Short mmCIF file of C-alpha atoms in Angstrom, two decimals:
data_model
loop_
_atom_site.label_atom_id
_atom_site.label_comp_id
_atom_site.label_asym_id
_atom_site.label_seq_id
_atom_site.Cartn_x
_atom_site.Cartn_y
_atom_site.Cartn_z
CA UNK A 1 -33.58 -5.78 -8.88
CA UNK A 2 -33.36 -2.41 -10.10
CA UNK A 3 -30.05 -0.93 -11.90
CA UNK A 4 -29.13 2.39 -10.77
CA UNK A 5 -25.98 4.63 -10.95
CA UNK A 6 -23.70 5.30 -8.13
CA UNK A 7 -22.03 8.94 -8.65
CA UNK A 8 -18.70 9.63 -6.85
CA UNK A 9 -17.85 13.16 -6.70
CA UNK A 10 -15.03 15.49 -4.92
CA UNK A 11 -12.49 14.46 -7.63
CA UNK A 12 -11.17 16.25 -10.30
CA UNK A 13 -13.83 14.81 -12.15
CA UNK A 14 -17.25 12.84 -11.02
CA UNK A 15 -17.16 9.22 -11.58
CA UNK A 16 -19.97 7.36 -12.49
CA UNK A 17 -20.48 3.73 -11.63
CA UNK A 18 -23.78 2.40 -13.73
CA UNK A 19 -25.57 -0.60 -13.93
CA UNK A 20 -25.21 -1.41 -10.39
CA UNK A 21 -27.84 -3.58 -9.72
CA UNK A 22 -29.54 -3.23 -5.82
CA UNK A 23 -33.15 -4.83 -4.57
CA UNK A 24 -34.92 -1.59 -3.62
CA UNK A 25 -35.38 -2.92 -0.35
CA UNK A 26 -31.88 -3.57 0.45
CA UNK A 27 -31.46 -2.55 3.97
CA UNK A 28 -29.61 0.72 4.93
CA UNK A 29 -26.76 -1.27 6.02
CA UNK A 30 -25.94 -3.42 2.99
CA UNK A 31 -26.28 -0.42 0.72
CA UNK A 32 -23.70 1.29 2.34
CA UNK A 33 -21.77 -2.24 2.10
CA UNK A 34 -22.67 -2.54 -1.27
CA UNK A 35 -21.57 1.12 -2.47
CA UNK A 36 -18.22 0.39 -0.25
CA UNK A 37 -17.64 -2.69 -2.90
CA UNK A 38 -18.11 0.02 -5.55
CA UNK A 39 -16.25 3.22 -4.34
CA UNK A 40 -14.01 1.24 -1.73
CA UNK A 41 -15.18 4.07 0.70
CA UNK A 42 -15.68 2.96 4.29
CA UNK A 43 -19.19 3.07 5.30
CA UNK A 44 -18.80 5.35 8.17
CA UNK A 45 -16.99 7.83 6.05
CA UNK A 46 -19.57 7.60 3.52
CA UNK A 47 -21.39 10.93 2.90
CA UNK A 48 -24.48 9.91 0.58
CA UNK A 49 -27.38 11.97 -1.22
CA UNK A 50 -30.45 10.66 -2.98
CA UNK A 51 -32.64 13.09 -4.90
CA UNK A 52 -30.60 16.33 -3.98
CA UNK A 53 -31.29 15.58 -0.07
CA UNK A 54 -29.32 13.49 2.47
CA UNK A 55 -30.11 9.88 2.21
CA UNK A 56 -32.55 8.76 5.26
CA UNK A 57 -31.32 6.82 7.64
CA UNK A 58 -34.14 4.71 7.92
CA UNK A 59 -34.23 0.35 7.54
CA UNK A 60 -35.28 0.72 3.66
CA UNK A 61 -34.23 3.77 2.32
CA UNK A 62 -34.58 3.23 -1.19
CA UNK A 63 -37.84 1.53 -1.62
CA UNK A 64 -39.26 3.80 -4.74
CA UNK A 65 -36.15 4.46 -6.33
CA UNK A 66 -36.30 4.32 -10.16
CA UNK A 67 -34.48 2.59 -12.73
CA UNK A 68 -31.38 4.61 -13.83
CA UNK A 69 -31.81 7.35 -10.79
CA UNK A 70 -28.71 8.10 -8.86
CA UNK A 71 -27.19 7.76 -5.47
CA UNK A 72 -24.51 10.49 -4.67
CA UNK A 73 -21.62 9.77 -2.45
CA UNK A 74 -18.64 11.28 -0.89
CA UNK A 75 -15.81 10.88 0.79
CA UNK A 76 -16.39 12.49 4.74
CA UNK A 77 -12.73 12.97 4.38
CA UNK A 78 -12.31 15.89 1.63
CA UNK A 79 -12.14 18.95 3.54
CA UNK A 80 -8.98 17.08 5.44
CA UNK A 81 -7.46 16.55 1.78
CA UNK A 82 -7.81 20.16 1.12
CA UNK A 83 -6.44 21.06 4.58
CA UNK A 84 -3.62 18.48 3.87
CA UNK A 85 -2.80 20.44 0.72
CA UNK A 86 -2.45 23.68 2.29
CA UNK A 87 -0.66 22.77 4.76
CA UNK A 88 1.45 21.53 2.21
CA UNK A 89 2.16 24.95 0.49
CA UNK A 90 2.66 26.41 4.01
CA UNK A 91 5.22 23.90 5.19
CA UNK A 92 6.87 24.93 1.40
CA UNK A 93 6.68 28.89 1.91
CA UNK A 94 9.91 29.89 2.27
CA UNK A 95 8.98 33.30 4.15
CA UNK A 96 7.64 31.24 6.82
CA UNK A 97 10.01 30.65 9.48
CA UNK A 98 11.01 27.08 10.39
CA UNK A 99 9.28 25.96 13.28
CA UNK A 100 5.83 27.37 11.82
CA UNK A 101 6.42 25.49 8.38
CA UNK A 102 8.00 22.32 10.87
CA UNK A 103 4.50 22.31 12.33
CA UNK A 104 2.54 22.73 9.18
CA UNK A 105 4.88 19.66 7.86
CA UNK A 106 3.74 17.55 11.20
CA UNK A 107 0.03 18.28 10.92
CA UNK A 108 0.09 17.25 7.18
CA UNK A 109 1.57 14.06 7.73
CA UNK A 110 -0.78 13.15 10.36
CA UNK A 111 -3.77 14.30 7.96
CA UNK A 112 -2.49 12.31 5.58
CA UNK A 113 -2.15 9.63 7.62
CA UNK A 114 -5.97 9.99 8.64
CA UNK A 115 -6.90 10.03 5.26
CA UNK A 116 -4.73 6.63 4.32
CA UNK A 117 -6.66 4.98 6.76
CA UNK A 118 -9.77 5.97 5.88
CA UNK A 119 -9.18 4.37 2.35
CA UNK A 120 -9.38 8.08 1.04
CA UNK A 121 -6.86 7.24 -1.87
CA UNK A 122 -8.39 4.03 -2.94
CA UNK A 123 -11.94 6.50 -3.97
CA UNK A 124 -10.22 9.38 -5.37
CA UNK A 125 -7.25 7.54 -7.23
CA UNK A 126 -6.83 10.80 -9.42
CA UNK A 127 -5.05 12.60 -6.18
CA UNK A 128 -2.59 9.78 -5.16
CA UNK A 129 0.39 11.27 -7.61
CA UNK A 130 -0.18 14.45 -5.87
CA UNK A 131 -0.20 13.14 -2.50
CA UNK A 132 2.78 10.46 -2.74
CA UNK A 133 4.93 13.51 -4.15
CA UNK A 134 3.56 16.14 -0.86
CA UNK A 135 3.74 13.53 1.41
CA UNK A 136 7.23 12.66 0.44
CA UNK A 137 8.46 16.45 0.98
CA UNK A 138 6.69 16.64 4.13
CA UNK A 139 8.27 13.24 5.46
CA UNK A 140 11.56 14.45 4.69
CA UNK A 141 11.29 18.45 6.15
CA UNK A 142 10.52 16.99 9.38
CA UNK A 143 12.79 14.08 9.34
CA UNK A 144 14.82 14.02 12.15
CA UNK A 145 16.43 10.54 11.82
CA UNK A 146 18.85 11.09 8.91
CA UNK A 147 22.03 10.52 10.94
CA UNK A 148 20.32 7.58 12.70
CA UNK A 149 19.23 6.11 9.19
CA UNK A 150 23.28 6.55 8.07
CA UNK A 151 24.56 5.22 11.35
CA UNK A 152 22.54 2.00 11.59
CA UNK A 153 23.27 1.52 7.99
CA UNK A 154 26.66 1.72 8.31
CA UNK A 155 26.68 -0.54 11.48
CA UNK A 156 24.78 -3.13 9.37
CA UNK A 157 26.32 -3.39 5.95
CA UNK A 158 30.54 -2.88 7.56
CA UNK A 159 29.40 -6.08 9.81
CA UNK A 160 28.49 -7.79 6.37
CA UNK A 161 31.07 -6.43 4.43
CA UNK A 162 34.17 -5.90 6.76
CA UNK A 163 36.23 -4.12 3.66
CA UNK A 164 33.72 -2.01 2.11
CA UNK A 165 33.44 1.30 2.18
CA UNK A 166 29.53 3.18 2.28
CA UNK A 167 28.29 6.35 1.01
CA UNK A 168 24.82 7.58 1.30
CA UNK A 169 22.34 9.90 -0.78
CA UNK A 170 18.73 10.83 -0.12
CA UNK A 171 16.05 8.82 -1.50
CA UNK A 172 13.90 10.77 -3.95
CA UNK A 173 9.83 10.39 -4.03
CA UNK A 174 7.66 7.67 -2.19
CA UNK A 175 5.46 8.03 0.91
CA UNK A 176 8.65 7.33 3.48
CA UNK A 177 11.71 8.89 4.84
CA UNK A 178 14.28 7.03 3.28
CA UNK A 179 17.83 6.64 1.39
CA UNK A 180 20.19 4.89 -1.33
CA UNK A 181 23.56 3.32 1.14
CA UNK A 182 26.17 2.57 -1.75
CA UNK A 183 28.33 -0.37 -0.83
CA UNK A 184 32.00 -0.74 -2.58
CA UNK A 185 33.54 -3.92 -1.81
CA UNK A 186 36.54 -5.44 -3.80
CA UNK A 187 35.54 -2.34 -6.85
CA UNK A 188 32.19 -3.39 -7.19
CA UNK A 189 29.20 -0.88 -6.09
CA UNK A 190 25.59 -2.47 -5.18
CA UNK A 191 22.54 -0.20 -4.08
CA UNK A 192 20.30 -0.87 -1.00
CA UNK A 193 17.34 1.22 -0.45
CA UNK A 194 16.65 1.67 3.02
CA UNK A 195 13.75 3.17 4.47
CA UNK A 196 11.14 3.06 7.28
CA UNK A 197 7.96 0.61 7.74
CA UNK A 198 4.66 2.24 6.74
CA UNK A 199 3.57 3.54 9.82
CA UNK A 200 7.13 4.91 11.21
CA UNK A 201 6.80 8.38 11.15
CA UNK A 202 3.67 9.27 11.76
CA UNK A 203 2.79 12.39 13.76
CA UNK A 204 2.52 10.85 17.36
CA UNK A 205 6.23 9.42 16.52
CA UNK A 206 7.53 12.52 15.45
CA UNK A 207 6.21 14.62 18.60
CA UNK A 208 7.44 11.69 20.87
CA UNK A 209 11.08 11.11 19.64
CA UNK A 210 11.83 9.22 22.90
CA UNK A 211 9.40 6.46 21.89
CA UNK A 212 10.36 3.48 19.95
CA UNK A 213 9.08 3.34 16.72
CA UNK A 214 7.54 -0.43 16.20
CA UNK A 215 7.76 -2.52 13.22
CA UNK A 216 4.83 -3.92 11.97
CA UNK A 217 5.37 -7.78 11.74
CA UNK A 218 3.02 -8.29 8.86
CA UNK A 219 4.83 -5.74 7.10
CA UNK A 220 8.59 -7.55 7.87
CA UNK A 221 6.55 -10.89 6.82
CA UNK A 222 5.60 -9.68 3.66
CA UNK A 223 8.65 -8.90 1.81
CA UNK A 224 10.34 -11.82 3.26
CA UNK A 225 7.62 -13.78 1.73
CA UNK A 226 7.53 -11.90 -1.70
CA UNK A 227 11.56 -12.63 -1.42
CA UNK A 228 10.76 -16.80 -0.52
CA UNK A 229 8.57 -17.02 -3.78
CA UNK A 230 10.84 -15.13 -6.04
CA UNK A 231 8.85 -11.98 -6.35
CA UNK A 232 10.60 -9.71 -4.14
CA UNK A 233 14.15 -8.51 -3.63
CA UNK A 234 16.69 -9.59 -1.43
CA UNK A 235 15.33 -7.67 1.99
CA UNK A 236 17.26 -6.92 5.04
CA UNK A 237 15.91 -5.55 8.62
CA UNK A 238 18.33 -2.94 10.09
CA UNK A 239 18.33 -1.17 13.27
CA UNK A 240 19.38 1.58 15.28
CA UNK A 241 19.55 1.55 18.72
CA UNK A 242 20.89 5.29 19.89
CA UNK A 243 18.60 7.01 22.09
CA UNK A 244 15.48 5.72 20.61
CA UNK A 245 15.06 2.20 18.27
CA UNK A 246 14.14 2.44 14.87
CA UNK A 247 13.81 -0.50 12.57
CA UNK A 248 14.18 -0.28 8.85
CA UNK A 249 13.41 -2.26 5.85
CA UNK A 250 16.52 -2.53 3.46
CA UNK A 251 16.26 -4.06 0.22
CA UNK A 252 19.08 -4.56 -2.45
CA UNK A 253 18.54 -3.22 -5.56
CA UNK A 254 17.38 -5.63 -8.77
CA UNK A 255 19.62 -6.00 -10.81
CA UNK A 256 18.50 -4.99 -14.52
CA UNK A 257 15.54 -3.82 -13.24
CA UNK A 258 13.03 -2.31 -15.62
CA UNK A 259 9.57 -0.20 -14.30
CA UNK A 260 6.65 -1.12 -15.69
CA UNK A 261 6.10 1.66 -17.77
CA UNK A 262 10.05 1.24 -19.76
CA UNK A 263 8.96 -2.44 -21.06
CA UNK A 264 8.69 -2.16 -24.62
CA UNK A 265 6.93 -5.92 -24.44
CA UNK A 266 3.69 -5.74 -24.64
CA UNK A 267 2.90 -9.00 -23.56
CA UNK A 268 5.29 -8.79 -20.64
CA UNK A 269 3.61 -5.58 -19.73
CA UNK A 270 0.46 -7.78 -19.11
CA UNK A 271 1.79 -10.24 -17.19
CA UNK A 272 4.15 -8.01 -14.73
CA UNK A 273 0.17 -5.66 -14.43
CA UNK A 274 -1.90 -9.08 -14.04
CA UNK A 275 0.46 -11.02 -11.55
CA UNK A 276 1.14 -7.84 -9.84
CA UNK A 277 -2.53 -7.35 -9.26
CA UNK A 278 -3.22 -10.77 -8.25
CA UNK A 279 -0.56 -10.55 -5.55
CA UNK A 280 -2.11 -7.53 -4.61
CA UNK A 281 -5.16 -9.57 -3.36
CA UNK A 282 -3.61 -12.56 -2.13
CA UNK A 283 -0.99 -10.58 0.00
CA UNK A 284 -3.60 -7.45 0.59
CA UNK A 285 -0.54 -5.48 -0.26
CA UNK A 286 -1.06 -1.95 -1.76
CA UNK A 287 1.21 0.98 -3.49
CA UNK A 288 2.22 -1.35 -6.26
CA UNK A 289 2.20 1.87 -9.03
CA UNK A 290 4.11 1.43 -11.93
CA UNK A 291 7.49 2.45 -10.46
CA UNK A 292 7.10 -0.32 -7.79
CA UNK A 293 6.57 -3.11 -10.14
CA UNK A 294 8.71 -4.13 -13.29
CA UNK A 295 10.66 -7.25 -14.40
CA UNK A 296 13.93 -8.89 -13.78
CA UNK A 297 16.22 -9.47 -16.62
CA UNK A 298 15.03 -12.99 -16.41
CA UNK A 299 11.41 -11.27 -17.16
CA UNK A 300 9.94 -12.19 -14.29
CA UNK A 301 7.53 -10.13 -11.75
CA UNK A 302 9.54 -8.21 -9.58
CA UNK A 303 7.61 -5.96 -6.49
CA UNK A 304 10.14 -3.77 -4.78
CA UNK A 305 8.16 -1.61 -2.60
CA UNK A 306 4.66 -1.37 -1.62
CA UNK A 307 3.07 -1.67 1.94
CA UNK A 308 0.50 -2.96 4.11
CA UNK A 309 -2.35 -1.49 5.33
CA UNK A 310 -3.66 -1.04 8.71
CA UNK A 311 -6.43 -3.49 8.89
CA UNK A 312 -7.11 -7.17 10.86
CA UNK A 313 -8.55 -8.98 8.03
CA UNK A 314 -7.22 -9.78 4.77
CA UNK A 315 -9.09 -12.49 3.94
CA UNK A 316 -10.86 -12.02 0.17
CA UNK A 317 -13.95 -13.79 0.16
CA UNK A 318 -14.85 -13.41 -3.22
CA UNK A 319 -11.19 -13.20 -4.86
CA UNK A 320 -11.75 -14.45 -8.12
CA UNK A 321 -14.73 -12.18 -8.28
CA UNK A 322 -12.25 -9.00 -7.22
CA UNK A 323 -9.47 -10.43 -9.76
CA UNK A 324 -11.91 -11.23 -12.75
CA UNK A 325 -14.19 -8.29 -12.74
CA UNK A 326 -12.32 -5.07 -11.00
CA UNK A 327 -9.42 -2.80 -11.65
CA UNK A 328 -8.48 -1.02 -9.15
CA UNK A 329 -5.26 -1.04 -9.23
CA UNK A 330 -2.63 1.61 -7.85
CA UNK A 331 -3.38 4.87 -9.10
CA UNK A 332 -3.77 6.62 -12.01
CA UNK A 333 -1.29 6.02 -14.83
CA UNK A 334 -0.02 2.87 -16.66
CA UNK A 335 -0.61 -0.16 -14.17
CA UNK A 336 -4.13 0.82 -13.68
CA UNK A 337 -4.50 1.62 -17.81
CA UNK A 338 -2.99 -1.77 -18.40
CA UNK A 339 -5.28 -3.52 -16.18
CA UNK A 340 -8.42 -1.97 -17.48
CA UNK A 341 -7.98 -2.95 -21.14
CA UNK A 342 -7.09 -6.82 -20.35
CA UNK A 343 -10.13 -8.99 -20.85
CA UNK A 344 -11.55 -11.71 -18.57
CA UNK A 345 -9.63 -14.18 -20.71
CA UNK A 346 -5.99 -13.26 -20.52
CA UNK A 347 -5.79 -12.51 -17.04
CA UNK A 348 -6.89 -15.58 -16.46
CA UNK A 349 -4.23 -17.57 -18.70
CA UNK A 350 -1.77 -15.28 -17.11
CA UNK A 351 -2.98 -15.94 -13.78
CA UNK A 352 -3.46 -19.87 -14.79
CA UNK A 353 0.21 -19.75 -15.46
CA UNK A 354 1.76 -17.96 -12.36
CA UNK A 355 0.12 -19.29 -9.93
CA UNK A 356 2.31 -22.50 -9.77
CA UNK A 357 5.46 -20.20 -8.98
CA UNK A 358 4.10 -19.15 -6.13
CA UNK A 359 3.38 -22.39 -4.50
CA UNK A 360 5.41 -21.90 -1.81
CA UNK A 361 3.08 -20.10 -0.20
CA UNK A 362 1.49 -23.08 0.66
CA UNK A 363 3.71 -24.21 2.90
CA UNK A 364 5.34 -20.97 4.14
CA UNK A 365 5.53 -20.62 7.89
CA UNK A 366 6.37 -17.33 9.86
CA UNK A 367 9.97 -18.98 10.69
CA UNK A 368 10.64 -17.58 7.74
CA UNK A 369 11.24 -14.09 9.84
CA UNK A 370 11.63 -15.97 13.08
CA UNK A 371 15.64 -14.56 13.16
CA UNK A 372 14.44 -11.01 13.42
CA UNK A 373 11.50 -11.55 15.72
CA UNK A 374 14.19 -13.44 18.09
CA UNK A 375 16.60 -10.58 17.62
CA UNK A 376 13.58 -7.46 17.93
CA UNK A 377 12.86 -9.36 21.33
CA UNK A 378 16.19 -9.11 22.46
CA UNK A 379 16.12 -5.50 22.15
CA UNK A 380 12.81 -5.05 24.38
CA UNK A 381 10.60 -5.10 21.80
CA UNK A 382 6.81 -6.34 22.93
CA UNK A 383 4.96 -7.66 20.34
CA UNK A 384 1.20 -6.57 20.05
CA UNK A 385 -1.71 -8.80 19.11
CA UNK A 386 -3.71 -6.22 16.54
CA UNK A 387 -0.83 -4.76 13.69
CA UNK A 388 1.34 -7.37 14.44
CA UNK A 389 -0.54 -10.48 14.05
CA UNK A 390 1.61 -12.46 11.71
CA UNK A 391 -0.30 -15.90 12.07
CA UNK A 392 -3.42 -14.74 11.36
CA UNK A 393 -2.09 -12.64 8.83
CA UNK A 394 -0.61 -15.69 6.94
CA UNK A 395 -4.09 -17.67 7.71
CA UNK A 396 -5.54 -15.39 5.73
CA UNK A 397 -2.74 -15.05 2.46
CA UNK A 398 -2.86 -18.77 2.66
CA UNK A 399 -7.12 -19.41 2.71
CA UNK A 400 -6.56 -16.14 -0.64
CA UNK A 401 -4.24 -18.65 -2.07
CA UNK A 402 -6.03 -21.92 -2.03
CA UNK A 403 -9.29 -20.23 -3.13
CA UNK A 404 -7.80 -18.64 -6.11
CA UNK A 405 -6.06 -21.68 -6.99
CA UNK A 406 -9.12 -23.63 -6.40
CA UNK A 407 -10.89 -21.58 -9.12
CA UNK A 408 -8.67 -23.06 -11.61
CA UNK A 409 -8.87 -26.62 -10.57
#
């Protein structure tokens, strides 16, 4: 085996993975799996260099590399981040006319959509603050379902609460259209936050406003489970059904909810970073910065928003591996800080110690959203067998769970 260094560049800064041990005569293929485990870039987006020169694409391609030499790689996708970023500024020049800076808006969310998929964010963590504030803007310049959003929120919370009365404000920030529906009933306020699944609003919706815009199961499944084990909060799944049907995800706001990055508790800080993270794998849920995760008054986890990726596998193979030994986690800022200075040692106690609440994973079927799924096929909906796969979806949270909690048997 011979350690080398793995060098990431196109960030703001390079970042340089060392130590990584390879057999020089690893074949082309599993060194572009193996760098994948280190940068979390795709292999076919992978754009490597060895010794100033494109790397060969031959069986061995390494065979006399030294100890300590280097192996540059890049993300295929950066000239569509820089695109995505002008197109930005465009959509945001105010001596453009509307329709040009509409269309600048439209082509930047389906770059960034391109780039979310190619797991363009997970390399260069350093640009997701950017992006999730850009992509925000964008989302809402060319939102066009605002009314629909009010109107299907009114429908659903007067049917639960006949005597109420409902108000509405935009939601601030995040990757999604979205907004804050006050509810007054009986002189007492409480705050959903309503906004679309992960892949609503994507470009091909937005230039097709006749199509219906289709939930992603997995997605619905998710926060219903992270609600069953006492993670999540209290989650709803709205409609509107005007000329087009839109589905939301409505969740009702935590009471005495604290971000991660208000806890003055050290220790709690930990444990809301290390559960958070395990989650994270067992779930394969992703976005969980530190305004998405915090604790309950009761100072327990709580995840309020995060989504799930586009993928058909979830399953972890080596979990404990990915849970013991890496940190990526989120983005840049205080979740990812937090998770980099715990030690092998406390996050397993803390995992040791959480893992029991979530038991009821276990045992968890997808009945637990089989209301909606009735009611979405009632309204023409036709399920898929690729984004929507719940059962094999849960197959695989379930095989994450019994492995990790196998480790610690």
């Amino acid at each position: 085996m011979t350690a080398i260094i793995i060098r990431l560049v196109g960030g703001n800064d390079d970042r340089l993975f060392k130590g990584i041990e390879v057999d020089n005569k690893i074949l082309y293929v599993d060194l572009k799996k193996e760098i994948q485990s280190v940068t979390h870039i795709p292999a076919k987006f992978q754009e490597l260099q060895f010794r100033g020169e494109d790397l060969p694409v031959v069986e061995r391609p390494i065979l006399d590399i030294k100890c300590g030499e280097e192996i540059v790689v890049k993300h295929s996708l950066l000239e569509s981040w820089r695109a995505y970023l002008l197109l930005c500024d465009s959509a945001k020049n105010i001596k453009k006319g509307k329709p040009e800076r509409t269309k600048c808006a439209q082509r930047a969310i389906a770059n960034s959509q391109e780039l979310e998929d190619s797991g363009f964010f997970e390399a260069y963590v350093n640009f997701v603050t950017v992006w999730i504030d850009t992509i925000g803007q964008m989302m809402r310049f060319v939102d066009r379902t605002r009314n629909a959003f009010e109107q299907s929120a009114t429908k659903f919370f007067t049917k639960m609460f006949p005597n109420s009365t409902i108000s509405f404000k935009p939601e601030q920030g995040g990757s999604r259209a979205g907004i804050v529906v006050t509810v007054t009933c009986n002189g007492e306020e409480t705050l959903y936050y309503m906004k679309t699944y992960h892949h609503a609003g994507s470009s091909t919706s937005l230039q097709n406003a006749s199509k219906r815009h289709l939930p992603d199961l997995r997605e619905m499944f998710a926060y219903r489970l992270l609600e069953h084990i006492g993670v999540g909060p209290l989650v709803f799944f709205p409609f509107y059904d005007g000329s087009t049907y839109i589905h939301y995800i409505a969740t009702k706001e935590v009471k005495e909810f604290k971000e991660l990055d208000k806890l003055q508790d050290v220790v709690l800080q930990n444990e809301v970073v290390v559960e958070a993270y395990l989650l994270s794998l067992i779930l394969g849920i992703r976005d969980l910065n530190e305004g998405n995760i915090g604790s309950t008054k009761e100072k327990a986890l709580s995840i309020i928003d995060f989504y799930v990726p586009d993928t058909d596998n979830f399953l972890r193979r080596r979990i404990l591996d990915d849970f013991k030994n890496k940190s990526n986690f989120g983005g840049l800022g205080k979740a990812n800080e937090i998770l980099t200075e715990i030690g092998h040692e406390e996050r397993m106690k803390i995992a040791k110690d959480a893992l029991p609440h979530w038991s009821r994973i276990k045992s968890v079927t997808s009945d637990i959203i089989g209301i909606e799924k009735s009611e979405l096929r009632e309204h023409g909906i036709k399920f898929g067998t690729a984004t929507n796969d719940v059962e094999n979806y849960l197959q695989d949270i379930k095989l994450n769970y019994d492995s990790i909690c196998l480790a610690f048997q």
